[in-house]
PDB file of C-alpha atoms in Angstrom:
ATOM      1  CA  MET A   1      -1.530 -12.227  15.871  1.00 40.00           C
ATOM      2  CA  THR A   2      -5.104 -12.665  14.694  1.00 51.00           C
ATOM      3  CA  SER A   3      -7.366 -11.725  17.600  1.00 75.00           C
ATOM      4  CA  LEU A   4      -8.541  -8.151  18.056  1.00 81.00           C
ATOM      5  CA  HIS A   5      -9.646  -8.740  21.645  1.00 87.00           C
ATOM      6  CA  GLY A   6      -7.460  -6.812  24.108  1.00 91.00           C
ATOM      7  CA  LEU A   7      -5.252  -5.401  21.365  1.00 93.00           C
ATOM      8  CA  ARG A   8      -3.794  -1.983  22.291  1.00 96.00           C
ATOM      9  CA  VAL A   9      -4.574   0.572  19.594  1.00 96.00           C
ATOM     10  CA  LEU A  10      -3.728   4.251  19.236  1.00 98.00           C
ATOM     11  CA  ILE A  11      -5.974   6.557  17.218  1.00 98.00           C
ATOM     12  CA  VAL A  12      -4.393   9.496  15.362  1.00 98.00           C
ATOM     13  CA  GLU A  13      -7.325  11.772  14.515  1.00 96.00           C
ATOM     14  CA  ASN A  14      -7.819  15.493  15.108  1.00 93.00           C
ATOM     15  CA  ASP A  15     -11.619  15.549  14.794  1.00 93.00           C
ATOM     16  CA  GLU A  16     -13.041  14.780  18.247  1.00 94.00           C
ATOM     17  CA  LEU A  17     -16.357  13.408  16.992  1.00 95.00           C
ATOM     18  CA  ASN A  18     -14.701  11.111  14.448  1.00 93.00           C
ATOM     19  CA  ALA A  19     -12.214   9.951  17.085  1.00 95.00           C
ATOM     20  CA  MET A  20     -15.001   9.194  19.555  1.00 96.00           C
ATOM     21  CA  LEU A  21     -17.018   7.246  16.975  1.00 93.00           C
ATOM     22  CA  LEU A  22     -13.941   5.305  15.916  1.00 94.00           C
ATOM     23  CA  GLN A  23     -13.074   4.556  19.531  1.00 96.00           C
ATOM     24  CA  LEU A  24     -16.560   3.112  20.062  1.00 95.00           C
ATOM     25  CA  GLN A  25     -16.187   0.959  16.941  1.00 91.00           C
ATOM     26  CA  LEU A  26     -12.756  -0.321  17.974  1.00 93.00           C
ATOM     27  CA  GLU A  27     -13.882  -1.061  21.509  1.00 94.00           C
ATOM     28  CA  GLY A  28     -16.876  -2.860  20.005  1.00 89.00           C
ATOM     29  CA  GLU A  29     -14.360  -5.123  18.259  1.00 86.00           C
ATOM     30  CA  GLY A  30     -12.797  -5.854  21.665  1.00 91.00           C
ATOM     31  CA  MET A  31      -9.801  -3.583  21.300  1.00 94.00           C
ATOM     32  CA  LEU A  32      -8.323  -1.361  24.018  1.00 96.00           C
ATOM     33  CA  VAL A  33      -7.927   2.228  22.811  1.00 97.00           C
ATOM     34  CA  THR A  34      -4.882   3.583  24.647  1.00 96.00           C
ATOM     35  CA  GLY A  35      -5.393   7.162  23.493  1.00 96.00           C
ATOM     36  CA  VAL A  36      -6.263   9.658  20.799  1.00 97.00           C
ATOM     37  CA  ALA A  37      -3.558  11.846  19.282  1.00 97.00           C
ATOM     38  CA  PRO A  38      -4.748  14.964  17.446  1.00 96.00           C
ATOM     39  CA  SER A  39      -1.348  15.853  15.931  1.00 97.00           C
ATOM     40  CA  VAL A  40       1.909  14.333  14.739  1.00 97.00           C
ATOM     41  CA  ALA A  41       3.833  15.557  17.798  1.00 97.00           C
ATOM     42  CA  VAL A  42       1.343  14.045  20.239  1.00 97.00           C
ATOM     43  CA  ALA A  43       1.159  10.819  18.215  1.00 97.00           C
ATOM     44  CA  LEU A  44       4.934  10.348  18.253  1.00 97.00           C
ATOM     45  CA  GLN A  45       5.016  10.952  22.001  1.00 97.00           C
ATOM     46  CA  MET A  46       2.152   8.508  22.603  1.00 97.00           C
ATOM     47  CA  LEU A  47       3.863   5.870  20.439  1.00 96.00           C
ATOM     48  CA  GLU A  48       6.859   5.978  22.724  1.00 94.00           C
ATOM     49  CA  GLU A  49       4.876   6.056  25.972  1.00 95.00           C
ATOM     50  CA  GLN A  50       2.085   3.601  25.184  1.00 94.00           C
ATOM     51  CA  GLN A  51       3.705   1.170  22.754  1.00 93.00           C
ATOM     52  CA  PRO A  52       0.485   0.305  20.912  1.00 97.00           C
ATOM     53  CA  GLN A  53       0.179  -2.915  18.959  1.00 95.00           C
ATOM     54  CA  LEU A  54      -1.764  -1.245  16.147  1.00 96.00           C
ATOM     55  CA  VAL A  55      -2.302   2.361  15.069  1.00 97.00           C
ATOM     56  CA  PHE A  56      -5.275   3.847  13.230  1.00 97.00           C
ATOM     57  CA  LEU A  57      -4.254   6.953  11.269  1.00 97.00           C
ATOM     58  CA  ASP A  58      -6.363   9.624   9.694  1.00 96.00           C
ATOM     59  CA  TYR A  59      -4.381  11.013   6.765  1.00 97.00           C
ATOM     60  CA  TRP A  60      -5.298  14.696   7.147  1.00 95.00           C
ATOM     61  CA  LEU A  61      -4.810  16.226  10.581  1.00 95.00           C
ATOM     62  CA  ALA A  62      -5.304  19.812  11.779  1.00 89.00           C
ATOM     63  CA  HIS A  63      -3.498  22.813  10.285  1.00 90.00           C
ATOM     64  CA  GLY A  64      -2.673  21.041   7.000  1.00 91.00           C
ATOM     65  CA  GLU A  65      -0.600  18.421   8.782  1.00 96.00           C
ATOM     66  CA  THR A  66      -0.602  14.828   7.505  1.00 97.00           C
ATOM     67  CA  SER A  67       0.145  11.621   9.373  1.00 98.00           C
ATOM     68  CA  CYS A  68       3.129  10.793   7.092  1.00 98.00           C
ATOM     69  CA  PRO A  69       5.760  11.267   9.854  1.00 98.00           C
ATOM     70  CA  VAL A  70       3.799   8.919  12.113  1.00 98.00           C
ATOM     71  CA  ALA A  71       3.552   6.296   9.353  1.00 98.00           C
ATOM     72  CA  ARG A  72       7.321   6.514   8.811  1.00 98.00           C
ATOM     73  CA  GLN A  73       7.945   5.941  12.532  1.00 98.00           C
ATOM     74  CA  LEU A  74       5.523   3.004  12.565  1.00 97.00           C
ATOM     75  CA  CYS A  75       7.428   1.438   9.674  1.00 96.00           C
ATOM     76  CA  LEU A  76      10.709   1.837  11.581  1.00 96.00           C
ATOM     77  CA  GLN A  77       9.204   0.254  14.698  1.00 95.00           C
ATOM     78  CA  GLY A  78       7.406  -2.517  12.820  1.00 95.00           C
ATOM     79  CA  ILE A  79       4.001  -1.532  14.198  1.00 95.00           C
ATOM     80  CA  PRO A  80       1.087  -2.372  11.894  1.00 95.00           C
ATOM     81  CA  PHE A  81      -1.224   0.455  10.949  1.00 96.00           C
ATOM     82  CA  LEU A  82      -4.123   1.426   8.808  1.00 96.00           C
ATOM     83  CA  VAL A  83      -4.879   4.803   7.321  1.00 97.00           C
ATOM     84  CA  ALA A  84      -8.290   6.230   6.538  1.00 94.00           C
ATOM     85  CA  THR A  85      -8.910   9.033   4.103  1.00 93.00           C
ATOM     86  CA  GLY A  86     -11.686  10.627   2.133  1.00 91.00           C
ATOM     87  CA  MET A  87      -9.359  11.200  -0.813  1.00 92.00           C
ATOM     88  CA  ASP A  88      -8.548   8.664  -3.515  1.00 94.00           C
ATOM     89  CA  ILE A  89      -6.372   6.113  -1.683  1.00 94.00           C
ATOM     90  CA  SER A  90      -4.187   5.686  -4.765  1.00 94.00           C
ATOM     91  CA  LEU A  91      -3.000   9.276  -4.168  1.00 95.00           C
ATOM     92  CA  LEU A  92      -1.636   8.563  -0.681  1.00 96.00           C
ATOM     93  CA  PRO A  93       2.152   8.913  -0.314  1.00 97.00           C
ATOM     94  CA  GLU A  94       4.223   5.751  -0.703  1.00 97.00           C
ATOM     95  CA  VAL A  95       4.900   5.396   3.039  1.00 97.00           C
ATOM     96  CA  PHE A  96       1.293   4.262   3.478  1.00 97.00           C
ATOM     97  CA  ASP A  97       1.885   1.248   1.211  1.00 96.00           C
ATOM     98  CA  ALA A  98       3.264  -0.480   4.330  1.00 95.00           C
ATOM     99  CA  GLY A  99      -0.170  -0.319   5.982  1.00 96.00           C
ATOM    100  CA  ILE A 100      -3.775  -0.950   5.098  1.00 96.00           C
ATOM    101  CA  LYS A 101      -5.657   1.824   3.302  1.00 96.00           C
ATOM    102  CA  LEU A 102      -9.307   2.450   4.102  1.00 95.00           C
ATOM    103  CA  ALA A 103     -11.456   4.790   2.003  1.00 94.00           C
ATOM    104  CA  LYS A 104     -13.985   7.001   3.776  1.00 91.00           C
ATOM    105  CA  PRO A 105     -16.838   6.534   4.193  1.00 91.00           C
ATOM    106  CA  TYR A 106     -16.500   2.922   5.322  1.00 91.00           C
ATOM    107  CA  THR A 107     -18.796   0.449   7.038  1.00 90.00           C
ATOM    108  CA  GLY A 108     -18.231  -1.403  10.288  1.00 87.00           C
ATOM    109  CA  ALA A 109     -17.553  -4.549   8.248  1.00 90.00           C
ATOM    110  CA  ASP A 110     -14.964  -2.651   6.162  1.00 93.00           C
ATOM    111  CA  LEU A 111     -13.255  -1.526   9.361  1.00 91.00           C
ATOM    112  CA  ALA A 112     -13.212  -5.013  10.895  1.00 88.00           C
ATOM    113  CA  ASN A 113     -11.778  -6.455   7.678  1.00 91.00           C
ATOM    114  CA  ALA A 114      -9.111  -3.726   7.466  1.00 93.00           C
ATOM    115  CA  LEU A 115      -8.112  -4.313  11.105  1.00 89.00           C
ATOM    116  CA  LYS A 116      -7.648  -8.031  10.468  1.00 87.00           C
ATOM    117  CA  GLN A 117      -5.601  -7.279   7.346  1.00 91.00           C
ATOM    118  CA  ALA A 118      -3.406  -4.877   9.311  1.00 89.00           C
ATOM    119  CA  LEU A 119      -2.768  -7.516  11.967  1.00 85.00           C
ATOM    120  CA  ALA A 120      -1.793 -10.023   9.294  1.00 86.00           C
ATOM    121  CA  LEU A 121       1.074  -7.653   8.393  1.00 77.00           C
ATOM    122  CA  ALA A 122       2.491  -7.887  11.925  1.00 69.00           C
TER     123      ALA A 122
END
């Protein structure tokens, strides 16, 4: 799978503004955003219901929650993902080694490149 056009993607992000901006960027790349999950519980439910082809994770979610449980489920299901964080990406837990790591802030070109790398893992 190499084309981003029409690819179903789920966003796991608790900040509404960041999620909206990311959705615009992904749709600009031709992707279909199936939903935005603000928490682990909602993300796991949406994974089951929507069966995305790619998932974009923010590492830190609301209330001190991280997206680690979602990353573990994605690994089990073989769904490619990328994770974005403002912290040093070398400090991310090992489960994220299965995906593509993106350091914030990033450019549109960085995002497009990371998406293509994530798809290459599929």
